[in-house]
PDB file of C-alpha atoms in Angstrom:
ATOM      1  CA  MET A   1       0.354  -1.421  10.795  1.00 90.00           C
ATOM      2  CA  ARG A   2       3.738  -2.832   9.831  1.00 95.00           C
ATOM      3  CA  ILE A   3       2.992  -5.066   6.885  1.00 96.00           C
ATOM      4  CA  ILE A   4       4.979  -7.387   4.614  1.00 95.00           C
ATOM      5  CA  LEU A   5       3.445  -8.362   1.265  1.00 94.00           C
ATOM      6  CA  LEU A   6       4.475 -11.767  -0.080  1.00 94.00           C
ATOM      7  CA  GLY A   7       3.674 -13.278  -3.436  1.00 92.00           C
ATOM      8  CA  ALA A   8       5.123 -13.980  -6.850  1.00 91.00           C
ATOM      9  CA  PRO A   9       5.693 -11.199  -9.392  1.00 87.00           C
ATOM     10  CA  GLY A  10       2.317 -10.482 -11.004  1.00 87.00           C
ATOM     11  CA  ALA A  11       0.304 -11.746  -8.003  1.00 90.00           C
ATOM     12  CA  GLY A  12      -1.266  -8.298  -7.501  1.00 88.00           C
ATOM     13  CA  LYS A  13       0.839  -6.989  -4.604  1.00 88.00           C
ATOM     14  CA  GLY A  14       1.364  -3.569  -6.196  1.00 84.00           C
ATOM     15  CA  THR A  15      -2.350  -2.910  -6.686  1.00 87.00           C
ATOM     16  CA  GLN A  16      -3.232  -3.871  -3.113  1.00 92.00           C
ATOM     17  CA  ALA A  17      -0.240  -1.898  -1.788  1.00 91.00           C
ATOM     18  CA  GLN A  18      -1.847   1.250  -3.255  1.00 90.00           C
ATOM     19  CA  PHE A  19      -5.126   0.377  -1.515  1.00 92.00           C
ATOM     20  CA  LEU A  20      -3.442  -0.226   1.867  1.00 94.00           C
ATOM     21  CA  MET A  21      -1.342   2.944   1.621  1.00 93.00           C
ATOM     22  CA  GLY A  22      -4.473   4.979   0.993  1.00 92.00           C
ATOM     23  CA  LYS A  23      -6.461   3.292   3.741  1.00 92.00           C
ATOM     24  CA  TYR A  24      -3.878   3.470   6.528  1.00 92.00           C
ATOM     25  CA  GLY A  25      -1.814   6.468   5.399  1.00 93.00           C
ATOM     26  CA  ILE A  26       1.408   4.437   5.530  1.00 95.00           C
ATOM     27  CA  PRO A  27       4.268   4.540   3.003  1.00 94.00           C
ATOM     28  CA  GLN A  28       5.301   1.666   0.760  1.00 92.00           C
ATOM     29  CA  ILE A  29       8.980   0.892   1.169  1.00 89.00           C
ATOM     30  CA  SER A  30      10.715  -0.726  -1.744  1.00 84.00           C
ATOM     31  CA  THR A  31      14.412  -1.501  -1.594  1.00 82.00           C
ATOM     32  CA  GLY A  32      14.942   0.000  -5.062  1.00 81.00           C
ATOM     33  CA  ASP A  33      13.442   3.357  -4.025  1.00 83.00           C
ATOM     34  CA  MET A  34      15.376   3.286  -0.750  1.00 85.00           C
ATOM     35  CA  LEU A  35      18.679   2.674  -2.495  1.00 86.00           C
ATOM     36  CA  ARG A  36      18.047   5.448  -5.028  1.00 87.00           C
ATOM     37  CA  SER A  37      17.130   8.019  -2.371  1.00 86.00           C
ATOM     38  CA  ALA A  38      20.033   7.059  -0.041  1.00 87.00           C
ATOM     39  CA  ILE A  39      22.458   7.423  -2.972  1.00 89.00           C
ATOM     40  CA  LYS A  40      20.861  10.750  -3.938  1.00 91.00           C
ATOM     41  CA  GLU A  41      21.031  12.028  -0.347  1.00 89.00           C
ATOM     42  CA  GLY A  42      24.646  10.877  -0.159  1.00 89.00           C
ATOM     43  CA  THR A  43      24.179   9.063   3.181  1.00 88.00           C
ATOM     44  CA  GLU A  44      26.949   6.822   4.439  1.00 90.00           C
ATOM     45  CA  LEU A  45      24.952   3.678   3.600  1.00 88.00           C
ATOM     46  CA  GLY A  46      23.948   5.187   0.251  1.00 89.00           C
ATOM     47  CA  MET A  47      27.568   5.761  -0.704  1.00 91.00           C
ATOM     48  CA  ALA A  48      28.517   2.244   0.441  1.00 90.00           C
ATOM     49  CA  ALA A  49      25.707   0.826  -1.724  1.00 88.00           C
ATOM     50  CA  LYS A  50      26.786   2.950  -4.698  1.00 89.00           C
ATOM     51  CA  ARG A  51      30.360   1.633  -4.516  1.00 89.00           C
ATOM     52  CA  VAL A  52      29.075  -1.956  -4.579  1.00 85.00           C
ATOM     53  CA  MET A  53      26.637  -1.246  -7.432  1.00 85.00           C
ATOM     54  CA  ASP A  54      29.301   0.566  -9.468  1.00 86.00           C
ATOM     55  CA  GLU A  55      31.321  -2.638  -9.324  1.00 85.00           C
ATOM     56  CA  GLY A  56      28.304  -4.491 -10.715  1.00 82.00           C
ATOM     57  CA  LYS A  57      27.794  -6.461  -7.500  1.00 80.00           C
ATOM     58  CA  LEU A  58      24.681  -7.065  -5.403  1.00 79.00           C
ATOM     59  CA  VAL A  59      24.192  -4.866  -2.356  1.00 83.00           C
ATOM     60  CA  SER A  60      24.699  -6.920   0.819  1.00 86.00           C
ATOM     61  CA  ASP A  61      21.888  -7.761   3.240  1.00 87.00           C
ATOM     62  CA  ASP A  62      23.684  -5.728   5.936  1.00 87.00           C
ATOM     63  CA  ILE A  63      23.489  -2.551   3.873  1.00 87.00           C
ATOM     64  CA  ILE A  64      19.848  -3.190   2.925  1.00 89.00           C
ATOM     65  CA  ILE A  65      18.846  -3.845   6.559  1.00 91.00           C
ATOM     66  CA  GLY A  66      20.668  -0.652   7.559  1.00 90.00           C
ATOM     67  CA  LEU A  67      18.692   1.261   4.918  1.00 89.00           C
ATOM     68  CA  VAL A  68      15.406  -0.269   6.094  1.00 90.00           C
ATOM     69  CA  LYS A  69      16.174   0.758   9.694  1.00 89.00           C
ATOM     70  CA  GLU A  70      17.041   4.290   8.556  1.00 87.00           C
ATOM     71  CA  ARG A  71      13.908   4.504   6.431  1.00 89.00           C
ATOM     72  CA  ILE A  72      11.436   3.269   9.054  1.00 90.00           C
ATOM     73  CA  ALA A  73      12.821   5.735  11.597  1.00 90.00           C
ATOM     74  CA  LYS A  74      11.492   8.598   9.453  1.00 90.00           C
ATOM     75  CA  ASP A  75       8.355  10.513  10.465  1.00 93.00           C
ATOM     76  CA  ASP A  76       6.088   9.132   7.749  1.00 92.00           C
ATOM     77  CA  CYS A  77       6.548   5.595   9.161  1.00 93.00           C
ATOM     78  CA  LYS A  78       5.321   6.406  12.672  1.00 92.00           C
ATOM     79  CA  ASP A  79       1.930   4.746  11.964  1.00 92.00           C
ATOM     80  CA  GLY A  80       3.536   1.845  10.128  1.00 94.00           C
ATOM     81  CA  PHE A  81       4.855   0.901   6.709  1.00 95.00           C
ATOM     82  CA  LEU A  82       4.412  -1.560   3.908  1.00 94.00           C
ATOM     83  CA  LEU A  83       7.341  -3.702   2.760  1.00 92.00           C
ATOM     84  CA  ASP A  84       7.004  -4.972  -0.795  1.00 83.00           C
ATOM     85  CA  GLY A  85       9.755  -7.105  -2.319  1.00 81.00           C
ATOM     86  CA  PHE A  86      11.659  -7.347   0.954  1.00 88.00           C
ATOM     87  CA  PRO A  87      12.660  -9.543   2.674  1.00 93.00           C
ATOM     88  CA  ARG A  88      13.382 -11.761  -0.333  1.00 88.00           C
ATOM     89  CA  THR A  89      15.235 -14.554   1.422  1.00 91.00           C
ATOM     90  CA  ILE A  90      15.282 -16.258   4.816  1.00 93.00           C
ATOM     91  CA  PRO A  91      18.680 -14.719   5.740  1.00 92.00           C
ATOM     92  CA  GLN A  92      17.138 -11.273   5.103  1.00 92.00           C
ATOM     93  CA  ALA A  93      14.141 -12.150   7.287  1.00 95.00           C
ATOM     94  CA  ASP A  94      16.521 -13.360  10.020  1.00 94.00           C
ATOM     95  CA  ALA A  95      18.557 -10.165   9.727  1.00 91.00           C
ATOM     96  CA  MET A  96      15.380  -8.093  10.121  1.00 92.00           C
ATOM     97  CA  LYS A  97      14.525 -10.014  13.271  1.00 92.00           C
ATOM     98  CA  GLU A  98      18.023  -9.514  14.661  1.00 91.00           C
ATOM     99  CA  ALA A  99      17.740  -5.791  13.889  1.00 89.00           C
ATOM    100  CA  ASP A 100      14.528  -5.832  15.972  1.00 90.00           C
ATOM    101  CA  ILE A 101      12.316  -4.686  13.073  1.00 91.00           C
ATOM    102  CA  LYS A 102       8.878  -5.829  14.237  1.00 92.00           C
ATOM    103  CA  ILE A 103       6.145  -6.847  11.797  1.00 95.00           C
ATOM    104  CA  ASP A 104       2.404  -6.953  12.573  1.00 95.00           C
ATOM    105  CA  HIS A 105       0.947  -8.609   9.470  1.00 96.00           C
ATOM    106  CA  VAL A 106       2.349 -10.768   6.683  1.00 96.00           C
ATOM    107  CA  ILE A 107      -0.018 -11.084   3.715  1.00 96.00           C
ATOM    108  CA  GLU A 108       0.564 -13.758   1.091  1.00 95.00           C
ATOM    109  CA  PHE A 109      -1.112 -13.376  -2.306  1.00 95.00           C
ATOM    110  CA  ASP A 110      -1.492 -16.902  -3.605  1.00 95.00           C
ATOM    111  CA  VAL A 111      -1.769 -17.197  -7.409  1.00 95.00           C
ATOM    112  CA  PRO A 112      -0.879 -20.287  -9.489  1.00 96.00           C
ATOM    113  CA  ASP A 113       2.044 -19.854 -11.895  1.00 95.00           C
ATOM    114  CA  ASP A 114      -0.068 -20.437 -15.008  1.00 94.00           C
ATOM    115  CA  VAL A 115      -2.433 -17.626 -14.028  1.00 94.00           C
ATOM    116  CA  ILE A 116       0.526 -15.276 -13.519  1.00 94.00           C
ATOM    117  CA  VAL A 117       2.010 -16.226 -16.897  1.00 95.00           C
ATOM    118  CA  GLU A 118      -1.352 -15.518 -18.554  1.00 93.00           C
ATOM    119  CA  ARG A 119      -1.697 -12.200 -16.700  1.00 91.00           C
ATOM    120  CA  MET A 120       1.777 -10.935 -17.503  1.00 91.00           C
ATOM    121  CA  SER A 121       2.443 -12.331 -20.955  1.00 93.00           C
ATOM    122  CA  GLY A 122      -0.927 -10.947 -22.107  1.00 94.00           C
ATOM    123  CA  ARG A 123       0.067  -7.346 -21.340  1.00 94.00           C
ATOM    124  CA  ARG A 124       0.552  -4.946 -24.228  1.00 96.00           C
ATOM    125  CA  VAL A 125       1.964  -1.457 -23.790  1.00 95.00           C
ATOM    126  CA  HIS A 126       1.842   1.774 -25.779  1.00 96.00           C
ATOM    127  CA  PRO A 127       5.433   2.986 -25.230  1.00 94.00           C
ATOM    128  CA  ALA A 128       4.831   6.720 -25.773  1.00 94.00           C
ATOM    129  CA  SER A 129       1.980   7.085 -23.240  1.00 94.00           C
ATOM    130  CA  GLY A 130       2.531   4.083 -20.955  1.00 91.00           C
ATOM    131  CA  ARG A 131      -1.061   2.916 -21.564  1.00 94.00           C
ATOM    132  CA  VAL A 132      -1.376  -0.773 -20.700  1.00 93.00           C
ATOM    133  CA  TYR A 133      -3.782  -3.249 -22.292  1.00 95.00           C
ATOM    134  CA  HIS A 134      -4.322  -6.967 -21.867  1.00 94.00           C
ATOM    135  CA  VAL A 135      -5.218  -9.311 -24.711  1.00 94.00           C
ATOM    136  CA  LYS A 136      -7.868 -11.024 -22.547  1.00 91.00           C
ATOM    137  CA  TYR A 137      -8.874  -8.679 -19.703  1.00 88.00           C
ATOM    138  CA  ASN A 138      -8.572  -5.255 -21.312  1.00 92.00           C
ATOM    139  CA  PRO A 139      -8.053  -5.652 -25.076  1.00 95.00           C
ATOM    140  CA  PRO A 140      -7.554  -2.652 -27.401  1.00 96.00           C
ATOM    141  CA  GLU A 141     -10.353  -1.930 -29.905  1.00 96.00           C
ATOM    142  CA  HIS A 142      -8.091  -3.066 -32.738  1.00 96.00           C
ATOM    143  CA  GLU A 143      -5.718  -5.928 -32.035  1.00 95.00           C
ATOM    144  CA  GLY A 144      -2.154  -4.793 -31.407  1.00 95.00           C
ATOM    145  CA  LEU A 145      -2.951  -1.070 -31.767  1.00 96.00           C
ATOM    146  CA  ASP A 146      -3.337   1.755 -29.246  1.00 96.00           C
ATOM    147  CA  ASP A 147      -6.940   3.015 -28.949  1.00 96.00           C
ATOM    148  CA  GLU A 148      -6.004   6.705 -29.020  1.00 95.00           C
ATOM    149  CA  THR A 149      -3.164   6.927 -31.525  1.00 96.00           C
ATOM    150  CA  GLY A 150      -3.503   3.725 -33.558  1.00 96.00           C
ATOM    151  CA  GLU A 151       0.223   3.113 -32.965  1.00 96.00           C
ATOM    152  CA  GLU A 152       1.634  -0.377 -32.463  1.00 96.00           C
ATOM    153  CA  LEU A 153       1.605  -1.887 -28.988  1.00 96.00           C
ATOM    154  CA  ILE A 154       4.632  -3.765 -27.691  1.00 96.00           C
ATOM    155  CA  ILE A 155       5.324  -6.607 -25.240  1.00 95.00           C
ATOM    156  CA  ARG A 156       7.844  -5.424 -22.649  1.00 92.00           C
ATOM    157  CA  ASP A 157      10.805  -7.757 -22.111  1.00 90.00           C
ATOM    158  CA  ASP A 158       9.661  -8.218 -18.498  1.00 87.00           C
ATOM    159  CA  ASP A 159       6.308  -9.529 -19.730  1.00 90.00           C
ATOM    160  CA  LYS A 160       7.625 -12.095 -22.216  1.00 92.00           C
ATOM    161  CA  GLU A 161       6.644 -15.618 -21.205  1.00 93.00           C
ATOM    162  CA  GLU A 162      10.213 -16.935 -20.837  1.00 93.00           C
ATOM    163  CA  THR A 163      11.144 -13.925 -18.630  1.00 92.00           C
ATOM    164  CA  VAL A 164       8.036 -14.386 -16.487  1.00 92.00           C
ATOM    165  CA  ARG A 165       8.747 -18.100 -16.020  1.00 94.00           C
ATOM    166  CA  HIS A 166      12.363 -17.337 -15.083  1.00 92.00           C
ATOM    167  CA  ARG A 167      11.248 -14.754 -12.487  1.00 90.00           C
ATOM    168  CA  LEU A 168       8.770 -17.285 -11.092  1.00 93.00           C
ATOM    169  CA  SER A 169      11.453 -19.936 -10.722  1.00 93.00           C
ATOM    170  CA  VAL A 170      13.663 -17.435  -8.836  1.00 89.00           C
ATOM    171  CA  TYR A 171      10.681 -16.576  -6.619  1.00 90.00           C
ATOM    172  CA  HIS A 172       9.990 -20.246  -5.798  1.00 92.00           C
ATOM    173  CA  GLU A 173      13.625 -20.906  -5.046  1.00 91.00           C
ATOM    174  CA  GLN A 174      14.463 -17.806  -2.960  1.00 88.00           C
ATOM    175  CA  THR A 175      11.296 -16.180  -1.670  1.00 89.00           C
ATOM    176  CA  LYS A 176       8.621 -18.872  -1.381  1.00 92.00           C
ATOM    177  CA  PRO A 177      10.397 -20.380   1.674  1.00 93.00           C
ATOM    178  CA  LEU A 178       9.369 -17.180   3.520  1.00 95.00           C
ATOM    179  CA  VAL A 179       5.782 -18.476   3.464  1.00 94.00           C
ATOM    180  CA  GLY A 180       6.747 -21.248   5.896  1.00 95.00           C
ATOM    181  CA  TYR A 181       9.047 -18.912   7.824  1.00 96.00           C
ATOM    182  CA  TYR A 182       6.339 -16.332   8.552  1.00 96.00           C
ATOM    183  CA  ALA A 183       3.655 -18.970   9.147  1.00 96.00           C
ATOM    184  CA  ALA A 184       5.952 -20.282  11.929  1.00 96.00           C
ATOM    185  CA  GLU A 185       6.506 -16.707  13.205  1.00 96.00           C
ATOM    186  CA  ALA A 186       2.717 -16.296  13.406  1.00 96.00           C
ATOM    187  CA  GLU A 187       2.372 -19.556  15.331  1.00 96.00           C
ATOM    188  CA  ALA A 188       4.990 -18.253  17.760  1.00 96.00           C
ATOM    189  CA  GLY A 189       2.858 -15.135  18.234  1.00 95.00           C
ATOM    190  CA  ASN A 190       5.332 -12.753  16.561  1.00 95.00           C
ATOM    191  CA  CYS A 191       2.986 -11.564  13.791  1.00 95.00           C
ATOM    192  CA  GLU A 192      -0.285 -12.426  12.068  1.00 95.00           C
ATOM    193  CA  TYR A 193      -0.186 -14.390   8.808  1.00 96.00           C
ATOM    194  CA  HIS A 194      -2.895 -14.096   6.164  1.00 95.00           C
ATOM    195  CA  LYS A 195      -3.138 -16.080   2.930  1.00 95.00           C
ATOM    196  CA  ILE A 196      -5.354 -14.552   0.260  1.00 95.00           C
ATOM    197  CA  ASP A 197      -6.541 -16.048  -3.020  1.00 95.00           C
ATOM    198  CA  GLY A 198      -5.051 -13.557  -5.475  1.00 93.00           C
ATOM    199  CA  THR A 199      -7.063 -14.899  -8.427  1.00 94.00           C
ATOM    200  CA  GLN A 200     -10.173 -13.073  -7.164  1.00 93.00           C
ATOM    201  CA  PRO A 201     -11.229  -9.714  -8.651  1.00 90.00           C
ATOM    202  CA  VAL A 202      -9.186  -6.763  -7.326  1.00 89.00           C
ATOM    203  CA  GLY A 203     -12.144  -5.277  -5.408  1.00 92.00           C
ATOM    204  CA  ASP A 204     -12.833  -8.577  -3.636  1.00 94.00           C
ATOM    205  CA  VAL A 205      -9.192  -8.865  -2.527  1.00 94.00           C
ATOM    206  CA  SER A 206      -9.269  -5.278  -1.171  1.00 94.00           C
ATOM    207  CA  GLN A 207     -12.518  -6.048   0.668  1.00 94.00           C
ATOM    208  CA  GLN A 208     -10.954  -9.140   2.245  1.00 94.00           C
ATOM    209  CA  LEU A 209      -7.914  -7.123   3.365  1.00 94.00           C
ATOM    210  CA  ASN A 210     -10.289  -4.565   4.863  1.00 91.00           C
ATOM    211  CA  THR A 211     -11.961  -7.233   6.970  1.00 91.00           C
ATOM    212  CA  LEU A 212      -8.725  -8.968   7.981  1.00 89.00           C
ATOM    213  CA  LEU A 213      -6.847  -5.894   9.097  1.00 89.00           C
ATOM    214  CA  ASP A 214      -9.630  -3.931  10.800  1.00 83.00           C
TER     215      ASP A 214
END
């Protein structure tokens, strides 16, 4: 079960990743976590990444691919893994192929931009506890106030509409081309490609994944 999750920020990948990890007992691999642990462990690639990051530059695809290869060789990946947020670009997908990292399933969560903007810009957070509300789907009892403490809720910078729209435009420019890339890979028999309507209720999406992957 080597799975790539594709979809815009806010399309629900994180929620379904938790479901798939629980169901198949496979780890979720995010490049951010990988970088942090490689730096902490002081591995050769970790130190190379740290030097680049200390200079304020982006870590190269070569280093990231090296980290992915290192990570998936670990024991907890023997039954598979879940890649979320990687690959982000076609060159990264090509590099994975060249590194002989095989993928079984690519799952695209398809959600229109306006739905994502509504989902994300409607979030309200209680900073002290991390409790999350939504003005439409999970509103607090009193507008703008935390249910338990009565303290003010905030909108995180990441959830502000202009930030969300910027992240969506980056996604469409860099990552959306992977939809065509992996659809072609599936046609060539290199993986299976599944497109899921991410506007459905969470439970329905999980149920669909259940059926598709079993």
